[in-house]
């Protein structure tokens, strides 16, 4: 989209080969015009100094009109008075280069800069020269006002830069002269001027390529330096604005939800943040298209508000794409122009540089995303290693406990049998009877512990069926009703109606819930509270068991699921068994404290792909081979 297409453009002049080369060689000392270190203003002053020099066009007074690209009009630029001295051309050119920017006729220059000509407003020899890209002579038109004397002999040389109209040198002769000589001198001036402008253009392009190449090298080095991502993104915007001559810029990254997030800006401190946020809709458009969006006239852009559009003239929005995935967008706006011939729009050189820088920035973002993913993967790996080490310790402890339980059963049975026999033979008031009762109680406690130990290893695979979680909870609470009532514990129950049926072993899940309730019942004081709740959270059913009993210290929380770890209520294996059952069903169990509840045990059961656990390996419904293939029937 090019909003300036409705405005007239300067004429493009075809390259013509003259039948006879112009007499450039007759003028000596033109080397300063082709000095690659001069600026454009100095070059224009030297061209006017050549126009009024006797070895140049010999004008008494000359004016320079330059085509303003953004306004599509010829603007007055500089006026120059001839000198009666006979200085050599080279000396006159070097003097003009050092001259003040207003030239030798400051008053006329100030008046000239207030004048603007549209292409259709030109008259007389100015029209012929501008439309044909040539040098013409004729009488001065009456539309010049104080610039030239109406009817005076006038010479006009059209200048072009790269084949496109650059401007006009308009000179006035004070008296009669030889037309052929003046025409040849005027044509020489045009050729010399065009050659000098072309030399300047090539030098300027070389300088811009060099500066932009240095910016790319700087960012490439920064990509392997210890800079963090925020510093690298700041550097991208800084280099993009400085090397392209932009007034400001900004960089967005694509968030987790796919929308652009503003990360950094560069430019005027008072307006850069506000302008950057106003460009968000254009950033979205660039990301959706997957290619740059360039605009040369923002005043007519409907995606921008009138306030933001009125403060910018042109912009370029480039998506940051790495390996086919959008990572963000880079935007620069308003290329700085200090000369009417310079457009505020970004040209081919700028866009090539910005695209290359955007590609490098996309790779940096991709590398940062990969590094972040690797960091998270390493963290998960470390967590899995810790869980594996803990599982190995628990497995070793379980094997050792199983052997201890097996070896301890017989001695305990003998101790209990002899203690009960001795207890029966003692009289009621015998002093040793009390000691035997202590031995019997401790023996029974050891036997219960050994029985629990034998239950930690649950034989066989779970028998899975579609069961209601709420029905399982209700059945378990009925079984625990007598202990709850005996301890006068208040039960708070909240079962969610949207909990779907799950494929599970109701007996084992009920056992896990019973063990958790038993632990809560031991922890809560008489008259306390226990809360049981079920709810659906995304693709899981969550069951909470909370109590307001004594809060175990932080170091004991980690030991709750360790078999026979000594905690607030002695050693046990109930929670370890519950954890094992829940993990068999693809869930997990956790404990936390929250508000008035000292401990909340939560275990989750997955809903999504729940049926897949019926066949952990291949599908059991594999069709068997036809038995007739094993015993093929003989032919004949």
Tab-separated table of C-alpha atoms in Angstrom, residues 210-621:
chain	number	residue	atom	x	y	z
A	210	UNK	CA	28.732	0.227	5.873
A	211	UNK	CA	26.879	1.593	8.918
A	212	UNK	CA	24.138	-0.999	8.652
A	213	UNK	CA	26.655	-3.802	8.147
A	214	UNK	CA	28.484	-2.647	11.279
A	215	UNK	CA	25.166	-2.698	13.162
A	216	UNK	CA	24.514	-6.290	12.053
A	217	UNK	CA	28.014	-7.312	13.123
A	218	UNK	CA	27.500	-5.666	16.514
A	219	UNK	CA	24.272	-7.539	17.076
A	220	UNK	CA	25.799	-10.820	15.885
A	221	UNK	CA	28.535	-10.404	18.474
A	222	UNK	CA	25.955	-9.566	21.118
A	223	UNK	CA	24.166	-12.830	20.289
A	224	UNK	CA	27.112	-14.846	21.649
A	225	UNK	CA	27.877	-12.469	24.525
A	226	UNK	CA	26.608	-12.835	28.115
A	227	UNK	CA	23.812	-10.325	27.497
A	228	UNK	CA	20.422	-11.362	28.829
A	229	UNK	CA	17.355	-11.392	26.606
A	230	UNK	CA	16.074	-7.969	27.712
A	231	UNK	CA	19.429	-6.332	26.920
A	232	UNK	CA	19.554	-8.053	23.524
A	233	UNK	CA	16.059	-6.818	22.619
A	234	UNK	CA	16.960	-3.276	23.660
A	235	UNK	CA	20.011	-3.483	21.418
A	236	UNK	CA	17.883	-4.646	18.464
A	237	UNK	CA	15.598	-1.598	18.639
A	238	UNK	CA	18.510	0.775	19.204
A	239	UNK	CA	20.449	-0.519	16.189
A	240	UNK	CA	17.321	-0.616	14.001
A	241	UNK	CA	16.471	3.037	14.667
A	242	UNK	CA	20.013	4.385	14.495
A	243	UNK	CA	21.179	2.522	11.382
A	244	UNK	CA	17.982	3.252	9.442
A	245	UNK	CA	17.832	6.882	10.587
A	246	UNK	CA	14.392	6.366	12.179
A	247	UNK	CA	12.906	8.684	14.771
A	248	UNK	CA	11.768	5.816	16.961
A	249	UNK	CA	11.064	2.105	17.136
A	250	UNK	CA	9.648	-0.672	19.266
A	251	UNK	CA	9.795	-4.446	19.593
A	252	UNK	CA	7.040	-6.901	20.505
A	253	UNK	CA	7.236	-10.577	21.378
A	254	UNK	CA	4.470	-13.154	20.956
A	255	UNK	CA	2.990	-14.124	24.315
A	256	UNK	CA	1.770	-17.538	25.402
A	257	UNK	CA	-1.731	-16.708	24.158
A	258	UNK	CA	-0.389	-15.713	20.728
A	259	UNK	CA	-0.933	-11.966	21.163
A	260	UNK	CA	1.910	-9.415	20.839
A	261	UNK	CA	3.438	-8.067	24.051
A	262	UNK	CA	5.386	-4.792	23.961
A	263	UNK	CA	8.917	-5.384	25.300
A	264	UNK	CA	11.039	-2.307	24.592
A	265	UNK	CA	10.977	1.041	22.800
A	266	UNK	CA	13.513	3.570	21.533
A	267	UNK	CA	13.101	7.213	20.616
A	268	UNK	CA	11.809	10.423	22.206
A	269	UNK	CA	11.257	9.765	25.907
A	270	UNK	CA	7.944	11.589	26.107
A	271	UNK	CA	6.106	9.873	23.261
A	272	UNK	CA	7.774	6.554	22.394
A	273	UNK	CA	5.686	4.381	24.746
A	274	UNK	CA	2.389	5.942	23.682
A	275	UNK	CA	3.212	5.773	19.971
A	276	UNK	CA	4.381	2.183	20.278
A	277	UNK	CA	1.136	1.071	21.911
A	278	UNK	CA	-0.839	2.834	19.185
A	279	UNK	CA	0.897	0.657	16.569
A	280	UNK	CA	-0.291	-2.634	18.054
A	281	UNK	CA	-2.955	-3.220	15.372
A	282	UNK	CA	-0.328	-2.912	12.616
A	283	UNK	CA	1.903	-5.359	14.497
A	284	UNK	CA	-0.962	-7.867	14.579
A	285	UNK	CA	-1.429	-7.377	10.823
A	286	UNK	CA	2.270	-8.003	10.148
A	287	UNK	CA	2.221	-11.173	12.260
A	288	UNK	CA	-0.918	-12.463	10.519
A	289	UNK	CA	0.496	-11.803	7.047
A	290	UNK	CA	3.946	-13.127	7.900
A	291	UNK	CA	5.619	-10.379	5.850
A	292	UNK	CA	6.634	-6.733	6.364
A	293	UNK	CA	4.047	-3.958	6.357
A	294	UNK	CA	5.314	-0.600	5.069
A	295	UNK	CA	3.256	2.583	5.049
A	296	UNK	CA	4.302	5.908	3.531
A	297	UNK	CA	1.357	8.001	4.674
A	298	UNK	CA	-0.147	7.215	8.061
A	299	UNK	CA	-2.670	10.045	8.087
A	300	UNK	CA	-4.999	7.903	5.935
A	301	UNK	CA	-4.459	4.656	7.853
A	302	UNK	CA	-7.769	3.572	9.479
A	303	UNK	CA	-6.061	1.165	11.906
A	304	UNK	CA	-4.453	4.087	13.747
A	305	UNK	CA	-6.117	6.718	15.836
A	306	UNK	CA	-6.022	10.277	14.481
A	307	UNK	CA	-3.767	11.464	17.282
A	308	UNK	CA	-1.100	8.803	16.666
A	309	UNK	CA	-1.403	9.051	12.865
A	310	UNK	CA	-0.872	12.793	13.043
A	311	UNK	CA	2.496	12.344	14.777
A	312	UNK	CA	3.988	9.836	12.316
A	313	UNK	CA	4.521	9.942	8.566
A	314	UNK	CA	5.836	6.480	7.657
A	315	UNK	CA	6.663	3.175	9.260
A	316	UNK	CA	7.907	-0.326	8.608
A	317	UNK	CA	6.638	-3.297	10.658
A	318	UNK	CA	8.634	-6.513	10.245
A	319	UNK	CA	7.590	-9.859	11.776
A	320	UNK	CA	10.243	-11.857	13.619
A	321	UNK	CA	9.879	-15.372	12.238
A	322	UNK	CA	12.189	-18.271	13.117
A	323	UNK	CA	11.719	-21.738	11.606
A	324	UNK	CA	8.268	-20.773	10.346
A	325	UNK	CA	6.984	-19.649	13.762
A	326	UNK	CA	6.280	-15.989	14.616
A	327	UNK	CA	8.296	-14.818	17.598
A	328	UNK	CA	7.519	-11.093	17.587
A	329	UNK	CA	7.673	-7.931	15.494
A	330	UNK	CA	10.048	-4.998	14.997
A	331	UNK	CA	8.660	-1.559	14.088
A	332	UNK	CA	10.489	1.635	13.131
A	333	UNK	CA	8.804	4.880	12.156
A	334	UNK	CA	9.649	8.239	10.548
A	335	UNK	CA	13.003	8.050	8.816
A	336	UNK	CA	14.815	11.266	9.729
A	337	UNK	CA	15.053	13.586	6.717
A	338	UNK	CA	17.060	16.808	6.873
A	339	UNK	CA	16.786	17.614	3.189
A	340	UNK	CA	13.760	17.975	0.887
A	341	UNK	CA	15.120	15.258	-1.415
A	342	UNK	CA	15.144	12.756	1.460
A	343	UNK	CA	11.882	10.952	2.085
A	344	UNK	CA	10.650	9.993	5.522
A	345	UNK	CA	9.648	6.624	4.055
A	346	UNK	CA	12.003	3.673	4.353
A	347	UNK	CA	13.655	2.729	1.070
A	348	UNK	CA	15.044	-0.509	-0.305
A	349	UNK	CA	18.360	-0.238	1.551
A	350	UNK	CA	16.629	0.268	4.897
A	351	UNK	CA	14.214	-2.615	4.345
A	352	UNK	CA	17.014	-5.038	3.420
A	353	UNK	CA	18.862	-4.087	6.602
A	354	UNK	CA	15.740	-4.252	8.789
A	355	UNK	CA	14.767	-7.664	7.422
A	356	UNK	CA	18.230	-9.044	8.140
A	357	UNK	CA	18.214	-7.598	11.654
A	358	UNK	CA	14.700	-8.958	12.237
A	359	UNK	CA	15.860	-12.443	11.194
A	360	UNK	CA	18.755	-12.269	13.645
A	361	UNK	CA	16.448	-11.063	16.407
A	362	UNK	CA	14.027	-13.931	15.676
A	363	UNK	CA	16.875	-16.433	16.063
A	364	UNK	CA	17.829	-14.848	19.395
A	365	UNK	CA	14.236	-15.210	20.599
A	366	UNK	CA	14.139	-18.796	19.345
A	367	UNK	CA	17.397	-19.540	21.146
A	368	UNK	CA	16.073	-17.967	24.339
A	369	UNK	CA	12.886	-20.027	24.102
A	370	UNK	CA	14.896	-23.194	23.532
A	371	UNK	CA	17.181	-22.400	26.453
A	372	UNK	CA	14.158	-21.774	28.664
A	373	UNK	CA	12.608	-25.087	27.611
A	374	UNK	CA	15.895	-26.878	28.289
A	375	UNK	CA	16.055	-25.242	31.714
A	376	UNK	CA	12.551	-26.437	32.552
A	377	UNK	CA	13.369	-29.904	31.242
A	378	UNK	CA	16.509	-30.011	33.377
A	379	UNK	CA	14.500	-28.934	36.415
A	380	UNK	CA	11.963	-31.690	35.755
A	381	UNK	CA	14.798	-34.157	35.305
A	382	UNK	CA	16.281	-33.190	38.661
A	383	UNK	CA	12.871	-33.552	40.300
A	384	UNK	CA	12.413	-36.985	38.727
A	385	UNK	CA	15.869	-38.019	39.922
A	386	UNK	CA	14.958	-36.969	43.446
A	387	UNK	CA	11.697	-38.891	43.261
A	388	UNK	CA	13.519	-41.912	41.854
A	389	UNK	CA	16.095	-41.806	44.643
A	390	UNK	CA	13.302	-41.503	47.201
A	391	UNK	CA	11.435	-44.412	45.603
A	392	UNK	CA	14.572	-46.528	45.706
A	393	UNK	CA	15.051	-45.730	49.393
A	394	UNK	CA	11.425	-46.585	50.087
A	395	UNK	CA	11.739	-49.817	48.112
A	396	UNK	CA	14.805	-50.827	50.114
A	397	UNK	CA	13.014	-49.890	53.326
A	398	UNK	CA	9.983	-51.911	52.266
A	399	UNK	CA	12.070	-55.002	51.577
A	400	UNK	CA	13.855	-54.641	54.889
A	401	UNK	CA	10.579	-54.083	56.731
A	402	UNK	CA	9.019	-57.117	55.079
A	403	UNK	CA	11.917	-59.288	56.199
A	404	UNK	CA	11.724	-57.850	59.712
A	405	UNK	CA	7.991	-58.470	59.855
A	406	UNK	CA	8.461	-62.050	58.728
A	407	UNK	CA	11.212	-62.697	61.258
A	408	UNK	CA	9.383	-60.937	64.109
A	409	UNK	CA	6.000	-62.638	63.840
A	410	UNK	CA	6.974	-65.917	65.500
A	411	UNK	CA	8.797	-64.382	68.509
A	412	UNK	CA	5.917	-61.954	69.025
A	413	UNK	CA	3.395	-64.778	68.863
A	414	UNK	CA	5.376	-66.721	71.491
A	415	UNK	CA	5.742	-63.672	73.744
A	416	UNK	CA	2.015	-62.943	73.499
A	417	UNK	CA	1.001	-66.560	74.132
A	418	UNK	CA	3.202	-66.949	77.231
A	419	UNK	CA	2.166	-63.536	78.554
A	420	UNK	CA	-1.551	-64.347	78.204
A	421	UNK	CA	-1.023	-67.737	79.881
A	422	UNK	CA	0.829	-66.173	82.792
A	423	UNK	CA	-1.823	-63.430	83.037
A	424	UNK	CA	-4.623	-66.002	83.370
A	425	UNK	CA	-2.901	-67.802	86.233
A	426	UNK	CA	-2.297	-64.731	88.336
A	427	UNK	CA	-4.766	-63.568	90.931
A	428	UNK	CA	-6.573	-60.281	90.504
A	429	UNK	CA	-4.555	-58.432	93.088
A	430	UNK	CA	-1.167	-59.837	92.171
A	431	UNK	CA	1.404	-56.998	91.613
A	432	UNK	CA	2.873	-58.668	88.450
A	433	UNK	CA	-0.529	-58.736	86.714
A	434	UNK	CA	-0.251	-55.040	85.788
A	435	UNK	CA	3.155	-55.597	84.201
A	436	UNK	CA	1.820	-58.477	82.120
A	437	UNK	CA	-1.004	-56.265	80.837
A	438	UNK	CA	1.571	-53.724	79.638
A	439	UNK	CA	3.445	-56.526	77.862
A	440	UNK	CA	0.215	-57.710	76.194
A	441	UNK	CA	-0.726	-54.210	74.996
A	442	UNK	CA	2.707	-53.569	73.510
A	443	UNK	CA	2.739	-57.012	71.900
A	444	UNK	CA	-0.630	-56.342	70.277
A	445	UNK	CA	0.613	-52.970	69.025
A	446	UNK	CA	3.657	-54.641	67.463
A	447	UNK	CA	1.441	-57.258	65.842
A	448	UNK	CA	-0.774	-54.528	64.353
A	449	UNK	CA	2.318	-52.813	62.957
A	450	UNK	CA	3.496	-56.043	61.400
A	451	UNK	CA	0.056	-56.541	59.890
A	452	UNK	CA	0.133	-53.044	58.421
A	453	UNK	CA	3.574	-53.745	57.032
A	454	UNK	CA	2.281	-56.797	55.251
A	455	UNK	CA	-0.377	-54.599	53.667
A	456	UNK	CA	2.081	-52.062	52.152
A	457	UNK	CA	2.794	-54.340	49.223
A	458	UNK	CA	-0.512	-54.621	47.427
A	459	UNK	CA	-0.530	-57.780	45.313
A	460	UNK	CA	-1.934	-57.894	41.821
A	461	UNK	CA	-3.220	-55.217	39.462
A	462	UNK	CA	-6.273	-53.138	40.369
A	463	UNK	CA	-9.645	-54.402	39.179
A	464	UNK	CA	-10.944	-51.431	37.224
A	465	UNK	CA	-14.608	-50.689	36.643
A	466	UNK	CA	-16.652	-47.574	36.009
A	467	UNK	CA	-17.445	-46.300	39.481
A	468	UNK	CA	-18.898	-43.155	40.996
A	469	UNK	CA	-16.383	-41.287	43.116
A	470	UNK	CA	-19.143	-39.807	45.264
A	471	UNK	CA	-20.658	-43.236	45.902
A	472	UNK	CA	-17.241	-44.549	46.962
A	473	UNK	CA	-16.846	-41.595	49.368
A	474	UNK	CA	-20.307	-42.195	50.840
A	475	UNK	CA	-19.555	-45.879	51.453
A	476	UNK	CA	-16.241	-45.092	53.121
A	477	UNK	CA	-17.797	-42.464	55.391
A	478	UNK	CA	-20.445	-44.969	56.495
A	479	UNK	CA	-17.693	-47.371	57.529
A	480	UNK	CA	-15.955	-44.595	59.479
A	481	UNK	CA	-19.194	-43.430	61.098
A	482	UNK	CA	-18.670	-45.186	64.469
A	483	UNK	CA	-15.113	-43.839	65.126
A	484	UNK	CA	-16.250	-40.350	64.148
A	485	UNK	CA	-19.228	-40.485	66.474
A	486	UNK	CA	-17.159	-41.963	69.324
A	487	UNK	CA	-14.707	-39.055	69.194
A	488	UNK	CA	-17.558	-36.540	68.691
A	489	UNK	CA	-15.949	-35.253	65.486
A	490	UNK	CA	-18.104	-33.017	63.302
A	491	UNK	CA	-18.094	-34.125	59.648
A	492	UNK	CA	-18.496	-31.532	56.883
A	493	UNK	CA	-19.315	-33.095	53.545
A	494	UNK	CA	-19.520	-31.394	50.131
A	495	UNK	CA	-19.730	-33.666	47.093
A	496	UNK	CA	-19.818	-32.139	43.612
A	497	UNK	CA	-22.595	-33.255	41.299
A	498	UNK	CA	-20.469	-32.792	38.147
A	499	UNK	CA	-17.868	-35.402	39.160
A	500	UNK	CA	-18.124	-37.997	36.344
A	501	UNK	CA	-17.821	-41.776	36.793
A	502	UNK	CA	-14.216	-42.979	36.583
A	503	UNK	CA	-12.534	-46.226	35.739
A	504	UNK	CA	-11.060	-47.295	39.084
A	505	UNK	CA	-10.821	-49.978	41.744
A	506	UNK	CA	-13.422	-48.740	44.236
A	507	UNK	CA	-12.180	-51.062	46.989
A	508	UNK	CA	-8.602	-49.786	46.797
A	509	UNK	CA	-9.555	-46.103	46.438
A	510	UNK	CA	-11.889	-46.570	49.404
A	511	UNK	CA	-9.006	-48.052	51.351
A	512	UNK	CA	-6.821	-45.060	50.494
A	513	UNK	CA	-9.584	-42.688	51.653
A	514	UNK	CA	-10.031	-44.715	54.855
A	515	UNK	CA	-6.315	-44.461	55.649
A	516	UNK	CA	-6.386	-40.684	55.127
A	517	UNK	CA	-9.506	-40.364	57.313
A	518	UNK	CA	-7.893	-42.518	59.975
A	519	UNK	CA	-4.868	-40.235	60.049
A	520	UNK	CA	-7.142	-37.176	60.260
A	521	UNK	CA	-9.136	-38.821	63.073
A	522	UNK	CA	-5.934	-39.415	65.058
A	523	UNK	CA	-4.877	-35.806	64.533
A	524	UNK	CA	-8.114	-34.045	65.456
A	525	UNK	CA	-9.115	-33.433	69.058
A	526	UNK	CA	-12.492	-34.597	70.432
A	527	UNK	CA	-15.133	-32.172	69.209
A	528	UNK	CA	-13.013	-31.100	66.224
A	529	UNK	CA	-13.923	-30.994	62.547
A	530	UNK	CA	-13.150	-33.036	59.433
A	531	UNK	CA	-14.132	-31.863	55.951
A	532	UNK	CA	-14.531	-34.188	52.952
A	533	UNK	CA	-15.042	-32.584	49.554
A	534	UNK	CA	-15.055	-33.727	45.920
A	535	UNK	CA	-14.888	-31.445	42.879
A	536	UNK	CA	-13.928	-31.438	39.233
A	537	UNK	CA	-10.912	-29.353	38.196
A	538	UNK	CA	-10.455	-29.375	34.405
A	539	UNK	CA	-9.539	-32.976	33.505
A	540	UNK	CA	-9.257	-34.277	37.085
A	541	UNK	CA	-11.505	-35.196	40.003
A	542	UNK	CA	-10.039	-33.892	43.272
A	543	UNK	CA	-10.924	-35.314	46.703
A	544	UNK	CA	-9.983	-33.219	49.759
A	545	UNK	CA	-9.795	-34.438	53.356
A	546	UNK	CA	-9.125	-31.568	55.787
A	547	UNK	CA	-8.990	-31.421	59.592
A	548	UNK	CA	-8.401	-28.712	62.189
A	549	UNK	CA	-6.251	-30.789	64.516
A	550	UNK	CA	-2.690	-30.172	65.599
A	551	UNK	CA	-0.412	-28.940	62.808
A	552	UNK	CA	2.698	-31.092	62.351
A	553	UNK	CA	6.011	-29.222	62.106
A	554	UNK	CA	7.386	-28.524	58.640
A	555	UNK	CA	10.028	-31.231	58.873
A	556	UNK	CA	7.359	-33.842	59.655
A	557	UNK	CA	5.212	-32.985	56.626
A	558	UNK	CA	7.834	-34.517	54.338
A	559	UNK	CA	7.745	-37.753	56.373
A	560	UNK	CA	3.977	-38.303	56.341
A	561	UNK	CA	4.105	-40.663	53.351
A	562	UNK	CA	7.218	-42.552	54.483
A	563	UNK	CA	6.378	-45.964	55.992
A	564	UNK	CA	7.152	-46.231	59.724
A	565	UNK	CA	8.475	-42.671	59.897
A	566	UNK	CA	7.946	-41.401	63.448
A	567	UNK	CA	5.630	-38.405	63.311
A	568	UNK	CA	3.191	-36.519	65.444
A	569	UNK	CA	1.122	-39.644	66.116
A	570	UNK	CA	3.794	-42.322	66.069
A	571	UNK	CA	4.854	-44.595	63.206
A	572	UNK	CA	2.511	-45.951	60.536
A	573	UNK	CA	2.079	-46.959	56.921
A	574	UNK	CA	-1.495	-45.862	56.194
A	575	UNK	CA	-0.601	-42.745	54.210
A	576	UNK	CA	2.142	-44.572	52.302
A	577	UNK	CA	-0.405	-47.194	51.253
A	578	UNK	CA	-2.831	-44.443	50.219
A	579	UNK	CA	-0.147	-42.787	48.099
A	580	UNK	CA	0.677	-46.081	46.412
A	581	UNK	CA	-2.978	-46.734	45.543
A	582	UNK	CA	-3.551	-43.238	44.143
A	583	UNK	CA	-0.404	-43.449	42.002
A	584	UNK	CA	-1.579	-46.799	40.625
A	585	UNK	CA	-4.665	-44.969	39.333
A	586	UNK	CA	-2.586	-42.296	37.573
A	587	UNK	CA	-3.110	-39.603	40.216
A	588	UNK	CA	-1.090	-37.972	42.950
A	589	UNK	CA	-1.598	-37.022	46.587
A	590	UNK	CA	-0.417	-33.868	48.331
A	591	UNK	CA	-0.766	-32.198	51.726
A	592	UNK	CA	-0.920	-28.487	52.621
A	593	UNK	CA	-2.165	-26.081	55.285
A	594	UNK	CA	-4.716	-23.411	54.503
A	595	UNK	CA	-6.579	-20.971	56.724
A	596	UNK	CA	-8.429	-22.647	59.581
A	597	UNK	CA	-7.560	-26.150	58.343
A	598	UNK	CA	-4.238	-27.315	59.720
A	599	UNK	CA	-3.847	-30.116	57.129
A	600	UNK	CA	-5.584	-30.695	53.803
A	601	UNK	CA	-4.870	-33.988	52.017
A	602	UNK	CA	-5.779	-33.793	48.307
A	603	UNK	CA	-5.608	-36.663	45.852
A	604	UNK	CA	-6.443	-36.368	42.162
A	605	UNK	CA	-7.820	-38.912	39.715
A	606	UNK	CA	-7.506	-38.165	35.974
A	607	UNK	CA	-10.579	-38.003	33.734
A	608	UNK	CA	-9.008	-37.609	30.272
A	609	UNK	CA	-7.998	-40.939	28.674
A	610	UNK	CA	-9.097	-42.696	31.848
A	611	UNK	CA	-9.942	-45.874	29.994
A	612	UNK	CA	-6.410	-46.212	28.640
A	613	UNK	CA	-5.281	-47.603	31.994
A	614	UNK	CA	-7.216	-50.810	31.332
A	615	UNK	CA	-4.583	-51.787	28.809
A	616	UNK	CA	-1.205	-50.275	29.779
A	617	UNK	CA	0.492	-52.132	26.977
A	618	UNK	CA	-1.100	-53.171	23.745
A	619	UNK	CA	-4.847	-53.464	23.292
A	620	UNK	CA	-6.033	-56.696	24.840
A	621	UNK	CA	-8.686	-57.000	22.178
